[in-house]
mmCIF file of C-alpha atoms in Angstrom:
data_model
loop_
_atom_site.group_PDB
_atom_site.id
_atom_site.type_symbol
_atom_site.label_atom_id
_atom_site.label_comp_id
_atom_site.label_asym_id
_atom_site.label_seq_id
_atom_site.Cartn_x
_atom_site.Cartn_y
_atom_site.Cartn_z
ATOM 1 C CA ALA D 1 -0.227 0.021 -0.117
ATOM 2 C CA GLN D 2 1.337 3.612 -0.876
ATOM 3 C CA SER D 3 1.938 5.637 2.496
ATOM 4 C CA VAL D 4 3.878 8.553 3.639
ATOM 5 C CA ALA D 5 5.226 9.180 6.916
ATOM 6 C CA GLN D 6 6.595 12.309 8.629
ATOM 7 C CA PRO D 7 7.930 10.891 11.777
ATOM 8 C CA GLU D 8 7.934 14.338 13.503
ATOM 9 C CA ASP D 9 4.751 16.078 14.625
ATOM 10 C CA GLN D 10 7.009 19.119 15.519
ATOM 11 C CA VAL D 11 10.281 20.428 14.967
ATOM 12 C CA ASN D 12 11.791 23.219 16.984
ATOM 13 C CA VAL D 13 14.829 25.132 15.267
ATOM 14 C CA ALA D 14 16.651 28.411 16.407
ATOM 15 C CA GLU D 15 16.493 31.318 13.869
ATOM 16 C CA GLY D 16 19.600 31.114 11.468
ATOM 17 C CA ASN D 17 20.234 27.394 12.170
ATOM 18 C CA PRO D 18 19.783 24.659 9.548
ATOM 19 C CA LEU D 19 16.750 23.023 9.444
ATOM 20 C CA THR D 20 15.431 19.505 8.411
ATOM 21 C CA VAL D 21 11.813 17.923 7.912
ATOM 22 C CA LYS D 22 11.978 14.706 7.546
ATOM 23 C CA CYS D 23 9.634 12.376 4.972
ATOM 24 C CA THR D 24 9.769 8.720 3.974
ATOM 25 C CA TYR D 25 7.113 6.826 1.631
ATOM 26 C CA SER D 26 6.560 3.783 0.204
ATOM 27 C CA VAL D 27 4.978 3.109 -3.452
ATOM 28 C CA SER D 28 5.343 0.198 -5.779
ATOM 29 C CA GLY D 29 6.416 1.986 -8.517
ATOM 30 C CA ASN D 30 8.609 5.395 -9.187
ATOM 31 C CA PRO D 31 7.440 8.179 -6.928
ATOM 32 C CA TYR D 32 6.710 11.863 -7.740
ATOM 33 C CA LEU D 33 7.280 13.558 -4.587
ATOM 34 C CA PHE D 34 5.908 16.882 -3.143
ATOM 35 C CA TRP D 35 6.420 19.535 -0.434
ATOM 36 C CA TYR D 36 3.405 21.679 0.844
ATOM 37 C CA VAL D 37 3.327 24.321 3.379
ATOM 38 C CA GLN D 38 0.555 25.688 5.123
ATOM 39 C CA TYR D 39 0.350 28.946 7.150
ATOM 40 C CA PRO D 40 -2.352 29.819 9.530
ATOM 41 C CA ASN D 41 -5.724 30.142 8.107
ATOM 42 C CA ARG D 42 -4.421 29.879 4.540
ATOM 43 C CA GLY D 43 -4.331 27.016 1.980
ATOM 44 C CA LEU D 44 -1.907 24.855 1.335
ATOM 45 C CA GLN D 45 1.079 26.228 -0.770
ATOM 46 C CA PHE D 46 3.432 24.466 -3.177
ATOM 47 C CA LEU D 47 6.966 24.712 -2.376
ATOM 48 C CA LEU D 48 8.978 21.937 -4.762
ATOM 49 C CA LYS D 49 8.514 18.805 -6.327
ATOM 50 C CA TYR D 50 10.544 15.729 -7.808
ATOM 51 C CA ILE D 51 9.948 14.331 -10.687
ATOM 52 C CA THR D 52 12.926 12.858 -12.283
ATOM 53 C CA GLY D 53 16.754 14.000 -12.729
ATOM 54 C CA ASP D 54 18.816 15.669 -9.955
ATOM 55 C CA ASN D 55 17.978 14.482 -6.404
ATOM 56 C CA LEU D 56 18.522 17.523 -5.223
ATOM 57 C CA VAL D 57 15.517 19.665 -5.801
ATOM 58 C CA LYS D 58 15.286 23.624 -5.138
ATOM 59 C CA GLY D 59 12.216 25.370 -4.316
ATOM 60 C CA SER D 60 10.571 28.470 -3.230
ATOM 61 C CA TYR D 61 11.613 30.349 0.024
ATOM 62 C CA GLY D 62 15.208 28.872 -0.216
ATOM 63 C CA PHE D 63 14.036 25.591 0.562
ATOM 64 C CA GLU D 64 15.655 22.350 -0.916
ATOM 65 C CA ALA D 65 14.570 18.836 -0.575
ATOM 66 C CA GLU D 66 16.872 15.337 -1.143
ATOM 67 C CA PHE D 67 15.277 12.529 -2.785
ATOM 68 C CA ASN D 68 17.234 9.254 -1.987
ATOM 69 C CA LYS D 69 15.648 6.283 -3.366
ATOM 70 C CA SER D 70 17.554 3.617 -1.347
ATOM 71 C CA GLN D 71 16.150 5.287 2.024
ATOM 72 C CA THR D 72 12.865 6.090 0.211
ATOM 73 C CA SER D 73 13.128 9.764 2.077
ATOM 74 C CA PHE D 74 12.465 13.157 0.461
ATOM 75 C CA HIS D 75 13.564 15.272 3.513
ATOM 76 C CA LEU D 76 13.184 19.096 3.482
ATOM 77 C CA LYS D 77 15.945 21.462 4.116
ATOM 78 C CA LYS D 78 17.017 24.743 4.480
ATOM 79 C CA PRO D 79 20.238 25.812 5.411
ATOM 80 C CA SER D 80 19.336 28.854 7.605
ATOM 81 C CA ALA D 81 15.857 28.952 9.080
ATOM 82 C CA LEU D 82 13.711 31.932 9.711
ATOM 83 C CA VAL D 83 11.024 32.904 11.953
ATOM 84 C CA SER D 84 8.488 33.180 8.978
ATOM 85 C CA ASP D 85 9.237 29.930 8.039
ATOM 86 C CA SER D 86 7.008 28.753 11.058
ATOM 87 C CA ALA D 87 4.466 26.727 9.442
ATOM 88 C CA LEU D 88 2.803 23.267 9.023
ATOM 89 C CA TYR D 89 4.716 21.304 6.256
ATOM 90 C CA PHE D 90 2.989 18.388 4.484
ATOM 91 C CA CYS D 91 5.024 15.780 2.165
ATOM 92 C CA ALA D 92 3.123 13.932 -0.504
ATOM 93 C CA VAL D 93 3.709 11.040 -2.877
ATOM 94 C CA ARG D 94 2.092 10.082 -6.097
ATOM 95 C CA ASP D 95 2.786 6.683 -7.608
ATOM 96 C CA ILE D 96 4.021 7.254 -11.160
ATOM 97 C CA GLY D 97 2.313 3.516 -12.203
ATOM 98 C CA ASP D 98 -1.110 4.548 -10.400
ATOM 99 C CA SER D 99 -3.340 5.248 -13.129
ATOM 100 C CA ASN D 100 -5.846 7.213 -10.694
ATOM 101 C CA TYR D 101 -2.989 9.693 -9.671
ATOM 102 C CA GLN D 102 -4.055 9.665 -6.438
ATOM 103 C CA LEU D 103 -1.534 11.992 -4.186
ATOM 104 C CA ILE D 104 -0.717 10.497 -0.872
ATOM 105 C CA TRP D 105 -0.516 12.918 2.276
ATOM 106 C CA GLY D 106 1.699 12.695 5.246
ATOM 107 C CA ALA D 107 0.190 14.108 8.449
ATOM 108 C CA GLY D 108 2.174 17.175 8.474
ATOM 109 C CA THR D 109 5.088 18.317 10.872
ATOM 110 C CA LYS D 110 4.706 21.801 12.560
ATOM 111 C CA LEU D 111 7.965 23.486 12.327
ATOM 112 C CA ILE D 112 8.697 26.171 14.881
ATOM 113 C CA ILE D 113 11.662 28.721 14.438
ATOM 114 C CA LYS D 114 12.442 30.560 17.729
ATOM 115 C CA PRO D 115 13.875 34.129 17.433
ATOM 116 C CA GLU S 1 -2.230 33.993 -13.172
ATOM 117 C CA ALA S 2 -5.583 34.125 -10.896
ATOM 118 C CA GLY S 3 -5.411 31.341 -8.476
ATOM 119 C CA VAL S 4 -8.143 28.693 -7.274
ATOM 120 C CA ALA S 5 -10.994 30.588 -6.222
ATOM 121 C CA GLN S 6 -13.357 29.008 -3.313
ATOM 122 C CA SER S 7 -16.323 30.638 -1.419
ATOM 123 C CA PRO S 8 -17.389 31.049 1.037
ATOM 124 C CA ARG S 9 -14.394 31.331 3.041
ATOM 125 C CA TYR S 10 -16.431 30.505 6.522
ATOM 126 C CA LYS S 11 -19.952 29.148 7.089
ATOM 127 C CA ILE S 12 -21.931 28.020 10.283
ATOM 128 C CA ILE S 13 -24.770 26.087 10.174
ATOM 129 C CA GLU S 14 -26.335 23.819 12.544
ATOM 130 C CA LYS S 15 -26.527 19.988 12.390
ATOM 131 C CA ARG S 16 -28.843 18.233 9.731
ATOM 132 C CA GLN S 17 -28.792 21.394 7.889
ATOM 133 C CA SER S 18 -27.341 21.590 4.040
ATOM 134 C CA VAL S 19 -24.256 23.454 2.825
ATOM 135 C CA ALA S 20 -22.620 24.036 -0.622
ATOM 136 C CA PHE S 21 -19.205 25.204 -1.232
ATOM 137 C CA TRP S 22 -18.155 26.488 -4.670
ATOM 138 C CA CYS S 23 -14.734 26.216 -6.328
ATOM 139 C CA ASN S 24 -13.209 27.570 -9.476
ATOM 140 C CA PRO S 25 -10.127 26.258 -10.752
ATOM 141 C CA ILE S 26 -6.936 27.869 -12.194
ATOM 142 C CA SER S 27 -8.022 28.088 -16.123
ATOM 143 C CA GLY S 28 -6.974 25.333 -18.106
ATOM 144 C CA HIS S 29 -6.666 23.074 -15.097
ATOM 145 C CA ALA S 30 -8.158 19.921 -16.297
ATOM 146 C CA THR S 31 -7.986 17.944 -12.883
ATOM 147 C CA LEU S 32 -9.936 19.318 -9.817
ATOM 148 C CA TYR S 33 -9.875 18.047 -6.114
ATOM 149 C CA TRP S 34 -11.634 18.110 -2.934
ATOM 150 C CA TYR S 35 -10.037 17.597 0.458
ATOM 151 C CA GLN S 36 -11.695 17.701 3.730
ATOM 152 C CA GLN S 37 -8.589 18.723 6.356
ATOM 153 C CA ILE S 38 -9.367 18.315 10.189
ATOM 154 C CA LEU S 39 -7.551 20.542 12.442
ATOM 155 C CA GLY S 40 -4.043 19.166 12.947
ATOM 156 C CA GLN S 41 -4.660 16.309 10.105
ATOM 157 C CA GLY S 42 -3.332 15.996 6.825
ATOM 158 C CA PRO S 43 -5.768 16.597 3.678
ATOM 159 C CA LYS S 44 -8.208 13.931 3.034
ATOM 160 C CA LEU S 45 -9.372 13.582 -0.854
ATOM 161 C CA LEU S 46 -13.020 13.532 -0.987
ATOM 162 C CA ILE S 47 -13.368 13.492 -4.875
ATOM 163 C CA GLN S 48 -11.076 13.885 -7.791
ATOM 164 C CA PHE S 49 -12.154 14.788 -11.101
ATOM 165 C CA GLN S 50 -10.560 14.986 -14.558
ATOM 166 C CA ASN S 51 -12.497 17.421 -16.891
ATOM 167 C CA ASN S 52 -16.055 16.496 -15.788
ATOM 168 C CA GLY S 53 -15.494 12.842 -14.930
ATOM 169 C CA VAL S 54 -15.154 11.206 -11.443
ATOM 170 C CA VAL S 55 -11.688 9.691 -11.311
ATOM 171 C CA ASP S 56 -11.710 9.022 -7.361
ATOM 172 C CA ASP S 57 -14.665 9.088 -5.065
ATOM 173 C CA SER S 58 -13.740 6.214 -2.799
ATOM 174 C CA GLN S 59 -13.317 8.613 0.587
ATOM 175 C CA LEU S 60 -16.691 10.501 -0.129
ATOM 176 C CA PRO S 61 -19.562 9.842 2.110
ATOM 177 C CA LYS S 62 -22.072 9.242 -0.837
ATOM 178 C CA ASP S 63 -24.836 9.272 1.694
ATOM 179 C CA ARG S 64 -24.505 13.011 2.732
ATOM 180 C CA PHE S 65 -21.700 14.262 0.315
ATOM 181 C CA SER S 66 -22.087 15.106 -3.442
ATOM 182 C CA ALA S 67 -19.913 16.873 -5.761
ATOM 183 C CA GLU S 68 -20.348 18.027 -9.223
ATOM 184 C CA ARG S 69 -18.220 19.687 -12.207
ATOM 185 C CA LEU S 70 -20.444 20.633 -14.689
ATOM 186 C CA LYS S 71 -18.770 21.564 -18.445
ATOM 187 C CA GLY S 72 -15.405 20.946 -16.782
ATOM 188 C CA VAL S 73 -14.459 24.201 -15.100
ATOM 189 C CA ASP S 74 -16.190 25.357 -11.658
ATOM 190 C CA SER S 75 -17.378 22.571 -9.012
ATOM 191 C CA THR S 76 -19.520 22.420 -6.225
ATOM 192 C CA LEU S 77 -19.425 20.380 -3.038
ATOM 193 C CA LYS S 78 -22.673 19.653 -0.946
ATOM 194 C CA ILE S 79 -23.305 18.229 2.576
ATOM 195 C CA GLN S 80 -26.862 17.410 2.906
ATOM 196 C CA PRO S 81 -27.485 16.775 6.019
ATOM 197 C CA ALA S 82 -24.426 18.092 8.069
ATOM 198 C CA LYS S 83 -23.067 16.338 11.018
ATOM 199 C CA LEU S 84 -20.958 17.915 13.822
ATOM 200 C CA GLU S 85 -17.834 15.961 12.579
ATOM 201 C CA ASP S 86 -18.323 17.545 9.225
ATOM 202 C CA SER S 87 -16.521 20.535 10.839
ATOM 203 C CA ALA S 88 -13.482 20.952 8.740
ATOM 204 C CA VAL S 89 -11.462 23.011 6.384
ATOM 205 C CA TYR S 90 -12.723 22.244 2.657
ATOM 206 C CA LEU S 91 -10.216 22.703 0.396
ATOM 207 C CA CYS S 92 -10.279 22.753 -3.546
ATOM 208 C CA ALA S 93 -7.240 22.310 -5.597
ATOM 209 C CA SER S 94 -6.318 21.833 -9.240
ATOM 210 C CA SER S 95 -3.877 20.763 -11.566
ATOM 211 C CA LYS S 96 -3.006 21.030 -15.157
ATOM 212 C CA ARG S 97 -2.281 17.280 -15.645
ATOM 213 C CA GLU S 98 -2.761 14.262 -13.029
ATOM 214 C CA ALA S 99 0.928 14.008 -12.894
ATOM 215 C CA THR S 100 1.528 17.905 -11.770
ATOM 216 C CA GLU S 101 1.801 19.537 -8.653
ATOM 217 C CA ALA S 102 -1.823 20.676 -7.573
ATOM 218 C CA PHE S 103 -2.384 24.211 -6.643
ATOM 219 C CA PHE S 104 -4.951 25.283 -3.690
ATOM 220 C CA GLY S 105 -7.473 27.802 -2.789
ATOM 221 C CA GLN S 106 -7.903 29.289 0.609
ATOM 222 C CA GLY S 107 -10.164 26.827 1.931
ATOM 223 C CA THR S 108 -13.626 27.047 3.444
ATOM 224 C CA ARG S 109 -13.888 26.634 6.889
ATOM 225 C CA LEU S 110 -17.301 24.707 8.099
ATOM 226 C CA THR S 111 -18.374 24.663 11.920
ATOM 227 C CA VAL S 112 -21.318 22.850 12.654
ATOM 228 C CA VAL S 113 -23.231 23.496 15.648
#
């Protein structure tokens, strides 16, 4: 069965420090992988995606993510955190071979950046 | 380009009443999704349209929820009758093709009292 795991409910980072939000996935075929961010009382905003090519993907607001096929992971990273990065982050995966193209979502990780 | 438009932003109704949400996707996006997001949880797909056809409605509670996408553009999601556990944010999203990223509207926050 397809699934996405975000093992940390909450991640606390000091401003200026690097941050990592973890995501692992399970699909039967090859994955399309996505990260979204949700600010309070807002809809989800697309951050970045991995479809094919370079394992390191760069996205909006200085975020990047690294696709690791052997570890089935797609961790979100940023070299220097800002207080404004505090939000809810969701990882999602789609199996390329799924004819319904269903998007499977993680439960989300709350990121708190402290000044 | 204009984003996904949803209305209303907020709605409060009593249980057993009916409610409808409206979504206008990004122009040219063939795929449209309705999600339910309960506070603190990830989004749960209710229904997915490809143009005006239903691709996936396996998690739609069909005894009380219905959705349509006439002419393959705008969509409405209806709940009748509403229950307390329907209190959630209802998100609409659209994408150009099934394999690309989805863009979300700001959502409708429904409170059933």
